[in-house]
Coordinates of C-alpha atoms and ligand atoms in Angstrom, one line a residue:
X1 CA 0.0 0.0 0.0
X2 CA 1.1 3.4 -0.8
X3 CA 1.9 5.7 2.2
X4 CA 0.2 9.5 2.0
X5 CA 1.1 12.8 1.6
X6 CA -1.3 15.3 3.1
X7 CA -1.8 18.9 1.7
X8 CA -3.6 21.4 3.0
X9 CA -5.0 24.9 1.5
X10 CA -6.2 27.6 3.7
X11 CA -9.3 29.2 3.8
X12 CA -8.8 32.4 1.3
X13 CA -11.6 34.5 -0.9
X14 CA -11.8 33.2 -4.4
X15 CA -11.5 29.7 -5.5
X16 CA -8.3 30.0 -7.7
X17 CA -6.8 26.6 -8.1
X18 CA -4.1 25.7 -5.2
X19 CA -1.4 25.7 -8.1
X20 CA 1.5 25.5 -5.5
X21 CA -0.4 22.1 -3.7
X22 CA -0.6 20.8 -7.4
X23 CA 3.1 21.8 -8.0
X24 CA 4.8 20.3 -5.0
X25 CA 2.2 17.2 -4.8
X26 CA 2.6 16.3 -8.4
X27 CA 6.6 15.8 -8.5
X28 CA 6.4 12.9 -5.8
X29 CA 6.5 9.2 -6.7
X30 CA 2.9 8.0 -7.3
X31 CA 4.4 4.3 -7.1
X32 CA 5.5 5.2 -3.9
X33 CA 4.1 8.0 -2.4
X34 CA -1.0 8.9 -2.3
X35 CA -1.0 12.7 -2.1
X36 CA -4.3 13.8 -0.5
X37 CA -5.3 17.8 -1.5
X38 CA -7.8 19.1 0.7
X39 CA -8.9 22.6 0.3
X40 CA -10.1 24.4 3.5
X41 CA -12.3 26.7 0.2
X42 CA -14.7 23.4 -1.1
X43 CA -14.9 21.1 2.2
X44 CA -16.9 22.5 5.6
X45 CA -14.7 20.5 8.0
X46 CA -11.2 20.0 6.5
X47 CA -10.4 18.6 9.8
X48 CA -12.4 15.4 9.2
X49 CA -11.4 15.2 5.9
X50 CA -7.4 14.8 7.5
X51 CA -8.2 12.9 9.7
X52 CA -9.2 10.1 7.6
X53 CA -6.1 9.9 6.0
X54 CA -3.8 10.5 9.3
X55 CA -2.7 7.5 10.1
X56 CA -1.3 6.4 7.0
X57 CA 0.7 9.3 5.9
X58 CA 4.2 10.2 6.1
X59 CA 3.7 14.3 6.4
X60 CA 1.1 17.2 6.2
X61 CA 2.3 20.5 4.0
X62 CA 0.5 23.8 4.1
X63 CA 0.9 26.7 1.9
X64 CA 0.5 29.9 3.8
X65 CA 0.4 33.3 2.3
X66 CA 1.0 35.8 4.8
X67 CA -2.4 37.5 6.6
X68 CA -5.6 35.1 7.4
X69 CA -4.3 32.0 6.1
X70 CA -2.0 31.4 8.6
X71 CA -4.7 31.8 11.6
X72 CA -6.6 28.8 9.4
X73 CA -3.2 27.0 9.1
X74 CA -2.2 27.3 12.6
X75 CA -5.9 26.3 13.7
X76 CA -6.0 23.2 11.3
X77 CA -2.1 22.3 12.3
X78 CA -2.6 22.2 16.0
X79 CA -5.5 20.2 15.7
X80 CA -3.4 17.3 13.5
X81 CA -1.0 17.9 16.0
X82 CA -3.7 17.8 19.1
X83 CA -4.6 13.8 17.2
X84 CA -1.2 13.1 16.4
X85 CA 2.1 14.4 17.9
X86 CA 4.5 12.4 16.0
X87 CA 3.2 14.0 12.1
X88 CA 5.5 16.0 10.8
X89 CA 4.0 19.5 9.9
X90 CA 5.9 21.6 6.7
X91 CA 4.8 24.7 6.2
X92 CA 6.0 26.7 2.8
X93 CA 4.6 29.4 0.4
X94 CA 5.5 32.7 0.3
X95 CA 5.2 33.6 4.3
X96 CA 7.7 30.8 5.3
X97 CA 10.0 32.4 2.8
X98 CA 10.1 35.3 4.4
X99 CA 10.2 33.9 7.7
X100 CA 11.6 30.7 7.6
X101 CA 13.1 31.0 11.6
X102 CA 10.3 33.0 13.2
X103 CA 7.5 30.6 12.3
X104 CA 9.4 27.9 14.0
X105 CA 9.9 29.7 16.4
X106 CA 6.4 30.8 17.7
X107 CA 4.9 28.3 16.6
X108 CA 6.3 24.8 17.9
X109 CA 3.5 22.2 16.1
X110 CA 5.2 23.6 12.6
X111 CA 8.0 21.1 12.3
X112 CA 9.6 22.3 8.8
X113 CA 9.4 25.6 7.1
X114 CA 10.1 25.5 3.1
X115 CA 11.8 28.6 1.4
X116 CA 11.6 29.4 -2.5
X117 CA 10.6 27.6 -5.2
X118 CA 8.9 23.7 -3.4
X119 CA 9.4 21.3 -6.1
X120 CA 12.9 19.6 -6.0
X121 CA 12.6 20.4 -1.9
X122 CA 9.1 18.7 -1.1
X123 CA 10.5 15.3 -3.1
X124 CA 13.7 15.6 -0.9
X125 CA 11.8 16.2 1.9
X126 CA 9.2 12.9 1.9
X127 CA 11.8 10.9 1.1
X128 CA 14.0 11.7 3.5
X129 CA 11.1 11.8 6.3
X130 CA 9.8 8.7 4.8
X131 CA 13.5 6.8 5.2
X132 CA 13.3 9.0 8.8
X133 CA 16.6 10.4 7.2
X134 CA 18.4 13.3 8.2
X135 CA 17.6 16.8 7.0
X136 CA 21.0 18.3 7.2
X137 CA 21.4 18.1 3.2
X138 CA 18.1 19.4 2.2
X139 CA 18.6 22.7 0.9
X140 CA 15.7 25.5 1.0
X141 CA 14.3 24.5 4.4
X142 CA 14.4 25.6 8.1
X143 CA 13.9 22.5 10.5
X144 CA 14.5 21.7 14.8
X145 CA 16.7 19.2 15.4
X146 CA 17.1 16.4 17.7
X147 CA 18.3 19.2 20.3
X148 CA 15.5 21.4 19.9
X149 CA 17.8 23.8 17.8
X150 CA 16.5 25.5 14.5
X151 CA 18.6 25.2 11.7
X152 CA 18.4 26.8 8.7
X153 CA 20.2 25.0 5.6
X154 CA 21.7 26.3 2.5
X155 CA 18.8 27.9 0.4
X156 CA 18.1 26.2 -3.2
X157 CA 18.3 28.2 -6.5
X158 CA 15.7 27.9 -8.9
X159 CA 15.5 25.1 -11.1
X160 CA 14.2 25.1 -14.5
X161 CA 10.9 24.4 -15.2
X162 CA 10.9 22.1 -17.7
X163 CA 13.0 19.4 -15.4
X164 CA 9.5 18.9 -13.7
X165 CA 6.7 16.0 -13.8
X166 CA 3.3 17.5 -15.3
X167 CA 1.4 19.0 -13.2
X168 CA -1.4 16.0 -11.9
X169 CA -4.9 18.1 -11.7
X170 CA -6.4 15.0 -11.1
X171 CA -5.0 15.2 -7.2
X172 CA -8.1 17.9 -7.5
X173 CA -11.5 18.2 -8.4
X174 CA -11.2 20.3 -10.8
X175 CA -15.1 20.4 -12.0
X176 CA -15.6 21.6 -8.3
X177 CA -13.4 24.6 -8.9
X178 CA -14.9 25.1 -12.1
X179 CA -18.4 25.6 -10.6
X180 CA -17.0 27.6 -7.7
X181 CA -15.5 30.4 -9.8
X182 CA -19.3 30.0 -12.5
X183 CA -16.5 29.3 -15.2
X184 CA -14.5 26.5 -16.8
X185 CA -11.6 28.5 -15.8
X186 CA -8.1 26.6 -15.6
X187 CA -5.2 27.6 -13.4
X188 CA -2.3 27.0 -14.8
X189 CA 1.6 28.9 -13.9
X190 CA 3.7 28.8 -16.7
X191 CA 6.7 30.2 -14.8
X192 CA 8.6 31.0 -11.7
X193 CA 10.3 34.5 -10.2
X194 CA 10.8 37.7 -11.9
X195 CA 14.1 39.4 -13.2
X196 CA 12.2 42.3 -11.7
X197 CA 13.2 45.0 -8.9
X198 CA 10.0 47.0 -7.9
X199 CA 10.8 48.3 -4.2
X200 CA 7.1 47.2 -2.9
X201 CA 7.3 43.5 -4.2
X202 CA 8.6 40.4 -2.2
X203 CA 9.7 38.4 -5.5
X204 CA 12.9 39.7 -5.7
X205 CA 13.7 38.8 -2.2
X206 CA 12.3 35.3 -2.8
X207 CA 13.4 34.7 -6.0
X208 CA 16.6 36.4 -6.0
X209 CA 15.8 38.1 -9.7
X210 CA 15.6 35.1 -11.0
X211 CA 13.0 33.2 -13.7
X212 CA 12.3 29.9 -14.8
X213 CA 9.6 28.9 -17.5
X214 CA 8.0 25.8 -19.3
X215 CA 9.3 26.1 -23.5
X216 CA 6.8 27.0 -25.2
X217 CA 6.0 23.6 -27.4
X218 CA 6.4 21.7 -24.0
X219 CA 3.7 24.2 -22.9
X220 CA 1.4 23.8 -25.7
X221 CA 1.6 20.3 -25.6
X222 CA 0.6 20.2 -21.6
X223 CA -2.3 22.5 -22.6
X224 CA -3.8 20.6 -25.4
X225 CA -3.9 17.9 -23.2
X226 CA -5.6 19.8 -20.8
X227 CA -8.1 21.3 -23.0
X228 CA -9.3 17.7 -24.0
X229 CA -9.4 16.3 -20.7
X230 CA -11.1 19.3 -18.8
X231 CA -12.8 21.0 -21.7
X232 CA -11.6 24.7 -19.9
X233 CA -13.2 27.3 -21.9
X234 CA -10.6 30.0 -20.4
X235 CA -6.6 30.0 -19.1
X236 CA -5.9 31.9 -16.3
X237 CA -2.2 32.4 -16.3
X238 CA -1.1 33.3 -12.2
X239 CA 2.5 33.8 -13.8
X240 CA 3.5 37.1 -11.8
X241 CA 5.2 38.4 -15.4
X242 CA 3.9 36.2 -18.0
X243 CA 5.6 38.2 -20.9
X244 CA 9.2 38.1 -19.7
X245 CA 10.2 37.0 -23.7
X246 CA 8.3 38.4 -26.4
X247 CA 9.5 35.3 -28.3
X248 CA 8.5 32.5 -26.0
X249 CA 4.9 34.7 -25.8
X250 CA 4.5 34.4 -29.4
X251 CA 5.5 31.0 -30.2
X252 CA 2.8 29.6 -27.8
X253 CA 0.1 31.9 -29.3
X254 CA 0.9 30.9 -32.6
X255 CA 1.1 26.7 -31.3
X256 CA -2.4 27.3 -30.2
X257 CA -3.6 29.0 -32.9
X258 CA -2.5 25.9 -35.1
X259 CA -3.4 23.4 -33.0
X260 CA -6.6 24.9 -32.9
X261 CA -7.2 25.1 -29.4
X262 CA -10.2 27.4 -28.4
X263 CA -10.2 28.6 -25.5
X264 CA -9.8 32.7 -23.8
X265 CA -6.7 33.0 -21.4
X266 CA -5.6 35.8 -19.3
X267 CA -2.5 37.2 -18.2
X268 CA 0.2 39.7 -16.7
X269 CA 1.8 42.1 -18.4
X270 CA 5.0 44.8 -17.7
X271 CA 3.8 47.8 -19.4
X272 CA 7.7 48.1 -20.2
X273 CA 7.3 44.2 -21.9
X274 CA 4.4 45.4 -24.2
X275 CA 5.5 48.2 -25.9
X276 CA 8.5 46.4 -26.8
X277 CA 6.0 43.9 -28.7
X278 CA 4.5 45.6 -32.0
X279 CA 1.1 45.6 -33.0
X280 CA 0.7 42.5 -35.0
X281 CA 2.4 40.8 -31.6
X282 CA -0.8 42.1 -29.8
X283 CA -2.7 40.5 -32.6
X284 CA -1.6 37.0 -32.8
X285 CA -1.9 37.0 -28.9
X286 CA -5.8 38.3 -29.3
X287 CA -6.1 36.0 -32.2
X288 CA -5.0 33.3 -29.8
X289 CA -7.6 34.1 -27.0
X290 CA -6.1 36.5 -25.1
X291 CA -9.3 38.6 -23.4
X292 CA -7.7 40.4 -20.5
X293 CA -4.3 41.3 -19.3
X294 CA -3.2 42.7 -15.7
X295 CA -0.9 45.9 -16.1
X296 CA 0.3 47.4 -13.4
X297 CA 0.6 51.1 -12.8
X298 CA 0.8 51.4 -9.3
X299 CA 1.0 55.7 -9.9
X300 CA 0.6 57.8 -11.9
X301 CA 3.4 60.2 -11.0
X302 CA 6.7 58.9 -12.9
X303 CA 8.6 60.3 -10.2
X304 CA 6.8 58.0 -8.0
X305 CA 7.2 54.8 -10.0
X306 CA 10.7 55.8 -10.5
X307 CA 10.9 55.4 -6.7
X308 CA 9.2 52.4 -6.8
X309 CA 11.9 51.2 -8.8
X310 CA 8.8 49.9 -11.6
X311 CA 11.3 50.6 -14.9
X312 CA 8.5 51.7 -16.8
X313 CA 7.6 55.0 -18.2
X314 CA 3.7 56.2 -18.1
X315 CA 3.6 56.6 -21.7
X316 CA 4.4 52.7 -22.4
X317 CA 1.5 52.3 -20.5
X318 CA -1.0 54.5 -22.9
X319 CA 1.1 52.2 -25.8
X320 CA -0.1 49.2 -24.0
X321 CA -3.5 50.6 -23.9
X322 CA -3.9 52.2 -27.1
X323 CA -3.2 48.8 -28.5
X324 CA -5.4 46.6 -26.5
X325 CA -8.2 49.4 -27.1
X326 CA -7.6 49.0 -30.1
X327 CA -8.3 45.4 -30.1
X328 CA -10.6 44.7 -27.7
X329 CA -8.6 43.3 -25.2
X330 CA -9.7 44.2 -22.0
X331 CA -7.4 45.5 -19.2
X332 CA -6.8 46.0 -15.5
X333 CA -4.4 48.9 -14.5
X334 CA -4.4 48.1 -10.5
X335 CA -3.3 51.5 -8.4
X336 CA -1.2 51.6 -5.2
X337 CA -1.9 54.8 -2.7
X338 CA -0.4 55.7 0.5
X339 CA 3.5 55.1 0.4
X340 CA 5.2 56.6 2.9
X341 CA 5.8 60.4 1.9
X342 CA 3.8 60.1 -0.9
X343 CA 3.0 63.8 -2.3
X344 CA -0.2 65.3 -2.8
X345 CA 1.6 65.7 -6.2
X346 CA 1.9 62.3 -6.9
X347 CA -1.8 61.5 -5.6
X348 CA -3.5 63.9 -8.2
X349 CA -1.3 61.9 -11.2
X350 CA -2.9 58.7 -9.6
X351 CA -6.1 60.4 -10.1
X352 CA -5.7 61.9 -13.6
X353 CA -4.3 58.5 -15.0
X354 CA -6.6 56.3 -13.7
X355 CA -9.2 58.2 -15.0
X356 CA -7.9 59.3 -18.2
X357 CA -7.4 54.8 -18.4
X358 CA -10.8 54.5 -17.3
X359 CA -12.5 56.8 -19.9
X360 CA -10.9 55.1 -22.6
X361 CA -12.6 51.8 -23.2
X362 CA -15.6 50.3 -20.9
X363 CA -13.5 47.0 -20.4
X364 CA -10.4 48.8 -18.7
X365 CA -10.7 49.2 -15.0
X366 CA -8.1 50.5 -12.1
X367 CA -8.5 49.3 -9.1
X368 CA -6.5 51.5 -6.1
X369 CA -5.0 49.4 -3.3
X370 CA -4.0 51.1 -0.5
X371 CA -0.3 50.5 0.4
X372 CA 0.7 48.1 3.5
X373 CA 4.1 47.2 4.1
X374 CA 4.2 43.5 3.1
X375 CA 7.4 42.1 4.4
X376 CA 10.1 41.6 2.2
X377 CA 9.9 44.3 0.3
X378 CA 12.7 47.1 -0.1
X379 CA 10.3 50.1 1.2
X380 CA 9.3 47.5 4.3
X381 CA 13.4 47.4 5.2
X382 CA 13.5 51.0 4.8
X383 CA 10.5 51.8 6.8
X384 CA 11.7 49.4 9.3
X385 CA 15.1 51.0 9.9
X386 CA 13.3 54.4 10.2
X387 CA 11.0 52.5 13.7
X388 CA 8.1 51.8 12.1
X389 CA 7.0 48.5 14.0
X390 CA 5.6 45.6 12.0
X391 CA 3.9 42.4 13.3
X392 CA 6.2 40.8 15.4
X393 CA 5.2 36.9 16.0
X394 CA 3.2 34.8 13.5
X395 CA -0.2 35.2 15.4
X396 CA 0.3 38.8 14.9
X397 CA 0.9 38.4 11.0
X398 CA -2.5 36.5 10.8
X399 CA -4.0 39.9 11.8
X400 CA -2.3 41.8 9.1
X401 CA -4.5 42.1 6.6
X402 CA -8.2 43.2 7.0
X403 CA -10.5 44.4 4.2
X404 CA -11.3 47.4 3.8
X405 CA -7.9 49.0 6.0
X406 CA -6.3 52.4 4.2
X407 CA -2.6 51.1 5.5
X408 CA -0.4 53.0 8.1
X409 CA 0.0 56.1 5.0
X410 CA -3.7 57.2 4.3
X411 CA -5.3 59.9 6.5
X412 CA -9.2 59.5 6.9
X413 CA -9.4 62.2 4.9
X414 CA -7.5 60.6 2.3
X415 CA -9.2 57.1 2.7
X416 CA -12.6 58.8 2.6
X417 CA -12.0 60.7 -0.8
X418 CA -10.6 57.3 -2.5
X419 CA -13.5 55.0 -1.3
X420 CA -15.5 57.8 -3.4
X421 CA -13.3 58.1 -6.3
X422 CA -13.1 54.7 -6.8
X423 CA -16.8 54.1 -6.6
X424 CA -17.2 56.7 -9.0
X425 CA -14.8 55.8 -11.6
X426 CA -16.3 52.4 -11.8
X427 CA -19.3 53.6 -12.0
X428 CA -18.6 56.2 -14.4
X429 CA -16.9 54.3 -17.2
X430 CA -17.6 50.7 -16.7
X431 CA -20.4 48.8 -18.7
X432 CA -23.7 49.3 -17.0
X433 CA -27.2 48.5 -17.1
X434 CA -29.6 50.8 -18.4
X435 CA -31.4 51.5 -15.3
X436 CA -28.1 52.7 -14.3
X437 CA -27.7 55.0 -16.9
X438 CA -28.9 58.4 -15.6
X439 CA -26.3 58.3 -12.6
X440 CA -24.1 57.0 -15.0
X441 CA -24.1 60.1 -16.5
X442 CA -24.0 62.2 -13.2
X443 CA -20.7 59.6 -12.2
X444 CA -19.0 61.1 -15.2
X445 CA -19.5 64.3 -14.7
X446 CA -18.3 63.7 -11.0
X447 CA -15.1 62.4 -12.1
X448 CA -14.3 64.8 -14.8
X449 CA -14.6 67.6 -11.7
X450 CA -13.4 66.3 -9.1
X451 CA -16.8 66.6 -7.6
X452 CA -17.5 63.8 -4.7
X453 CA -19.6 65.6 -2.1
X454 CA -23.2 64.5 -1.1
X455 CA -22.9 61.6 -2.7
X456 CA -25.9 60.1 -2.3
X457 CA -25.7 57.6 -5.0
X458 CA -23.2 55.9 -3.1
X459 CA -25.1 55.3 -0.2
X460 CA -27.8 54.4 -2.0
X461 CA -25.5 51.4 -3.7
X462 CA -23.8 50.4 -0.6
X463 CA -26.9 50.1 0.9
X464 CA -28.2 47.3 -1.4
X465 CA -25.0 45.6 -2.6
X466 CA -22.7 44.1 -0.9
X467 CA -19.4 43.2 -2.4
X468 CA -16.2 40.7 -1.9
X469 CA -12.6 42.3 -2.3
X470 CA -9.1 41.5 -1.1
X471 CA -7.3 44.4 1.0
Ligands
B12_501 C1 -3.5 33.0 -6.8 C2 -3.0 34.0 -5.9 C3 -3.8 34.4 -4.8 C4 -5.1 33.7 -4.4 C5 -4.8 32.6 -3.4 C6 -5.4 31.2 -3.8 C7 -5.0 30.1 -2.9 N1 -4.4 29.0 -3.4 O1 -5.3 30.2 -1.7 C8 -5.9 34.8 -3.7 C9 -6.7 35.6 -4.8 C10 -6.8 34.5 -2.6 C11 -4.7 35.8 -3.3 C12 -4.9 36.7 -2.4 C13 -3.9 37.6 -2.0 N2 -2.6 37.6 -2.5 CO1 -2.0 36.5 -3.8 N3 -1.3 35.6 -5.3 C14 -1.7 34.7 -6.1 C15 -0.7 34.4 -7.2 C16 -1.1 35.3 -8.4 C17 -0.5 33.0 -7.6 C18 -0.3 32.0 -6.5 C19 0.1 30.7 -7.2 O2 -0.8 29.8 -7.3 N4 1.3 30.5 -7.6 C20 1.8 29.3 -8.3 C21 2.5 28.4 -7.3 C22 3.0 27.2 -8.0 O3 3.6 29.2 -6.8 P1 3.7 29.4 -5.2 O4 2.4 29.7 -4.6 O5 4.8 30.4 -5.0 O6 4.2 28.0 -4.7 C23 5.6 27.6 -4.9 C24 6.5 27.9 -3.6 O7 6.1 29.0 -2.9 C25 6.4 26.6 -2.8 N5 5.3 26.4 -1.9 C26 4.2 27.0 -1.8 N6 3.4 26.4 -0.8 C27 4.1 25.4 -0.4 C28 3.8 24.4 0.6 C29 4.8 23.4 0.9 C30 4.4 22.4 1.9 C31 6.0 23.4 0.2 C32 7.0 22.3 0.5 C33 6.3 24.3 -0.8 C34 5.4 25.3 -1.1 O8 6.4 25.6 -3.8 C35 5.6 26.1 -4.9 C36 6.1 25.5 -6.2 O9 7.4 26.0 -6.5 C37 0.6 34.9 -6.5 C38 1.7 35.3 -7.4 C39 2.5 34.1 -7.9 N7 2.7 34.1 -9.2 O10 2.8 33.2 -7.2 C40 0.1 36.0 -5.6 C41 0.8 36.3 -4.3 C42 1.0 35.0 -3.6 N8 -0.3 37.0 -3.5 C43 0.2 38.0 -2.8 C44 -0.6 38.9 -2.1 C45 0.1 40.2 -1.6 C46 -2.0 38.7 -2.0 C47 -3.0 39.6 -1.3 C48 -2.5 40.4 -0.1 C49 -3.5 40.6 -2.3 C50 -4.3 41.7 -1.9 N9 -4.1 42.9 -2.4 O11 -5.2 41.6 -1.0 C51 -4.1 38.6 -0.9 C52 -3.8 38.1 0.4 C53 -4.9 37.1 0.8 C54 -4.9 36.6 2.1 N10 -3.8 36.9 2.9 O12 -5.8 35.9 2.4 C55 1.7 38.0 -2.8 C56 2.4 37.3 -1.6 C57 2.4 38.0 -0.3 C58 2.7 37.2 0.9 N11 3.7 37.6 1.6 O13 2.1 36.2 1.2 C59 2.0 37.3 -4.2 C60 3.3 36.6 -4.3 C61 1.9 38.4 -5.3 C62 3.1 39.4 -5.2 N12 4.1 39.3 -6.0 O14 3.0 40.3 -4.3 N13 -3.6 35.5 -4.0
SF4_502 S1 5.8 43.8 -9.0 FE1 5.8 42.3 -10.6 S2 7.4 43.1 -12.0 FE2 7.7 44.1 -10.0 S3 9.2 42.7 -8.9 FE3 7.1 42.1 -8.3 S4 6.6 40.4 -9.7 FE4 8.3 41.5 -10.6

């Protein structure tokens, strides 16, 4: 009988596929090695669901982003632990990354913390535990010892892609994710890292500025197989920069263009990346089912983005737009407000770009997030070294982010006038029904003035509908 591998996913919004369960669970030894997926998102008592599998496995892994999931993590691993002390408990994702020691630390049911990319790690990891080897050579991870003693080993650089097993979406059910999100929607990641260096992200700490992707024919091939099994009417890629090489982009749009494979996808995009792709580039990608990219702005004041260390200019984002306007691709510009020291100068560009993005095609929207110091990042160091005090144990980090929070660098003031302008713009320039069509038109007028005062409309709509956002 095969022994089990456990893997749990913590309770999040949205039902996006757990890609990095599928990645680390589908590199194992099926001869050798049952790997159980249970999703704290689909099942009502994930607990029971463990249980029944408990006995006969070798490990539990969690992926934990940092925020809520971890207070679902901790509360599912202490239980395991409360019905079995002797399971060993790995925690990895982006959170253990960042703090491979302090977990450990605080909490003393997490046996294992996983750093970086999981593959190559995880398979090192059962096996070992499975033999009841010792950990000393396993690089990427952060363990206790037989003296109580956390040791952190070497960390692992990323491997390629391609060296990996398929990803197995049978460990899933992936029909119950489809009728979750109301959508044959697959999740798929088609690469690793980012060669980028944008001062509020954590991938460059993680990855080191490093990326890793599946060729593109190797790709293809994966996804036709896909296609025919699942029938997925739409891709969504979760590749944090899925158009690192205009090349690779290209030659998969064009191998599923002739393997006639019909389905929408969606992805990221640098606005730097697409203005070095011309025109026809833009085509063969629509032509190939692209129907919405993600392109991020985060200001509209280059002298802010050229803080932020982005490495893109405000006019390759029009480019980007004028193109994808000009085909019908739809686009989301996502906003960041409320870095420390932002000027008021570099507020009104926010404003005046993501409306002047707004007004230019009803499928273009900008969302404004309000800026929190996720750790890892360059400004979190900086902010750090000037006192500013962030969580300090891993309890505390479950706290960290709460919906509808303006972050430590939004006044009331501030926060009030954004919950208004963002209600507006959307309101404004997004498709809408016709009932909505006379405040449509006062919405418009609103945003081309700068007038948000009385605004009764808004109350009116917050009243009756209720709505589901991230921080
Ligand atoms: C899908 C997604 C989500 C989904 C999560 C779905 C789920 N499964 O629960 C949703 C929409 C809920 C979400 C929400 C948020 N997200 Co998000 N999200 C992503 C995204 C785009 C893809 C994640 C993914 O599937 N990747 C593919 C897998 C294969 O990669 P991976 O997760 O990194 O896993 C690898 C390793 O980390 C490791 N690993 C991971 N888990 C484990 C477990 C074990 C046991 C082992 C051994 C290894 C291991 O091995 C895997 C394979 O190499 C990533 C960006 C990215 N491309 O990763 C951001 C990302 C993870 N999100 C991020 C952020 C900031 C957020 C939000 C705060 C956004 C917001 N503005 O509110 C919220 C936070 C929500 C919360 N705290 O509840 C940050 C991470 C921040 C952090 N410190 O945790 C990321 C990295 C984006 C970024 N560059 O800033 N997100
Ligand atoms: S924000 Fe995007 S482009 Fe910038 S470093 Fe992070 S992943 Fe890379």
């Amino acid at each position: 009988m095969r022994k089990k591998v456990i893997l749990y996913n913590p309770k999040a919004v949205f039902f996006d596929m757990p890609l990095a369960l599928l990645a680390i669970g589908s590199v194992l030894d099926f001869n050798k090695y049952e790997v159980i997926i249970v999703d704290g998102r689909l099942v009502d008592h994930p607990i029971k669901e463990i249980k029944k599998h408990l006995d006969q496995a070798i490990c539990v892994g969690m992926t934990v982003l940092t925020g809520s999931p971890i207070k679902d993590a901790l509360a599912i691993t202490n239980e395991i632990k409360n019905n079995n002390k002797e399971i060993p408990i790995i925690w990895g994702g982006w959170h253990t990354s960042l703090f491979p020691k302090q977990t450990l630390i605080d909490e003393p049911n997490v046996d294992i913390t996983v750093q970086g990319q999981g593959e190559q790690t995880f398979k090192e990891l059962v096996d070992t535990l499975d033999k009841k080897g010792d950990l000393k050579n396993i690089k990427g991870i952060c363990y206790r010892d037989t003296n109580n003693e956390i040791i952190k080993n070497a960390p692992r650089t990323i491997i390629a892609m391609d060296t990996f097993a398929d990803i197995n979406y049978e460990l899933i059910d992936v029909e119950a994710y489809f009728e979750k999100k109301g959508n044959r929607q697959l999740d798929y990641i088609s690469s690793t890292g980012c060669y980028f260096r944008c001062s509020f992200c954590a991938d460059p700490f993680v990855y080191n500025r490093k990326w890793t992707a599946i060729s593109p024919e190797v790709m293809v091939n994966k996804l036709e197989n896909l296609y025919h099994k699942y029938k997925f009417t739409d891709l969504n890629l979760q590749d944090e920069t899925y158009f690192t090489y205009r090349d690779r982009v290209i030659e998969i749009a064009e191998l599923i263009i002739k393997k006639k494979l019909k389905f929408s996808w969606a992805a990221t995009m640098r606005a730097d990346q697409g203005s070095r792709m011309s025109l026809d580039d833009f085509k063969t990608c629509a032509a190939s089912g692209l129907r919405r990219l993600l392109i991020g702005v985060e200001s509209g004041s280059q002298e802010m983005m050229d803080w932020l260390k982005k490495d893109i200019k405000i006019e390759q984002v029009y480019l980007c737009a004028e193109r994808c306007k000009q085909l019908g691709i739809s686009v989301i510009f996502p906003f960041i407000v409320g870095f420390p020291e932002e000027t008021a100068k570099s507020i009104e560009g926010t404003v005046k770009v993501a409306k002047e993005l707004n007004s230019m095609h009803p499928d273009f929207s900008t969302p404004i997030f309000y800026f929190k110091p996720y750790p890892g990042s360059k400004i979190t160091e900086d902010v750090l070294k000037k006192g500013y005090v962030l969580p300090q144990t891993t309890q505390e980090w479950s706290d960290f982010d709460y919906v509808g929070s303006s972050g430590p660098w939004v006044s009331q003031e501030k926060y009030a006038f954004f919950e208004k302008f963002k209600f507006y713009l959307k309101l404004a320039y997004t498709k809408q029904k016709i009932i909505y069509k006379p405040i449509q038109v006062l919405a418009q007028w609103r945003c081309k003035n700068n007038m948000f005062k009385f605004s009764f409309e808004k109350r009116l709509i917050d009243l009756f509908l209720t709505k589901q956002e991230l921080s």
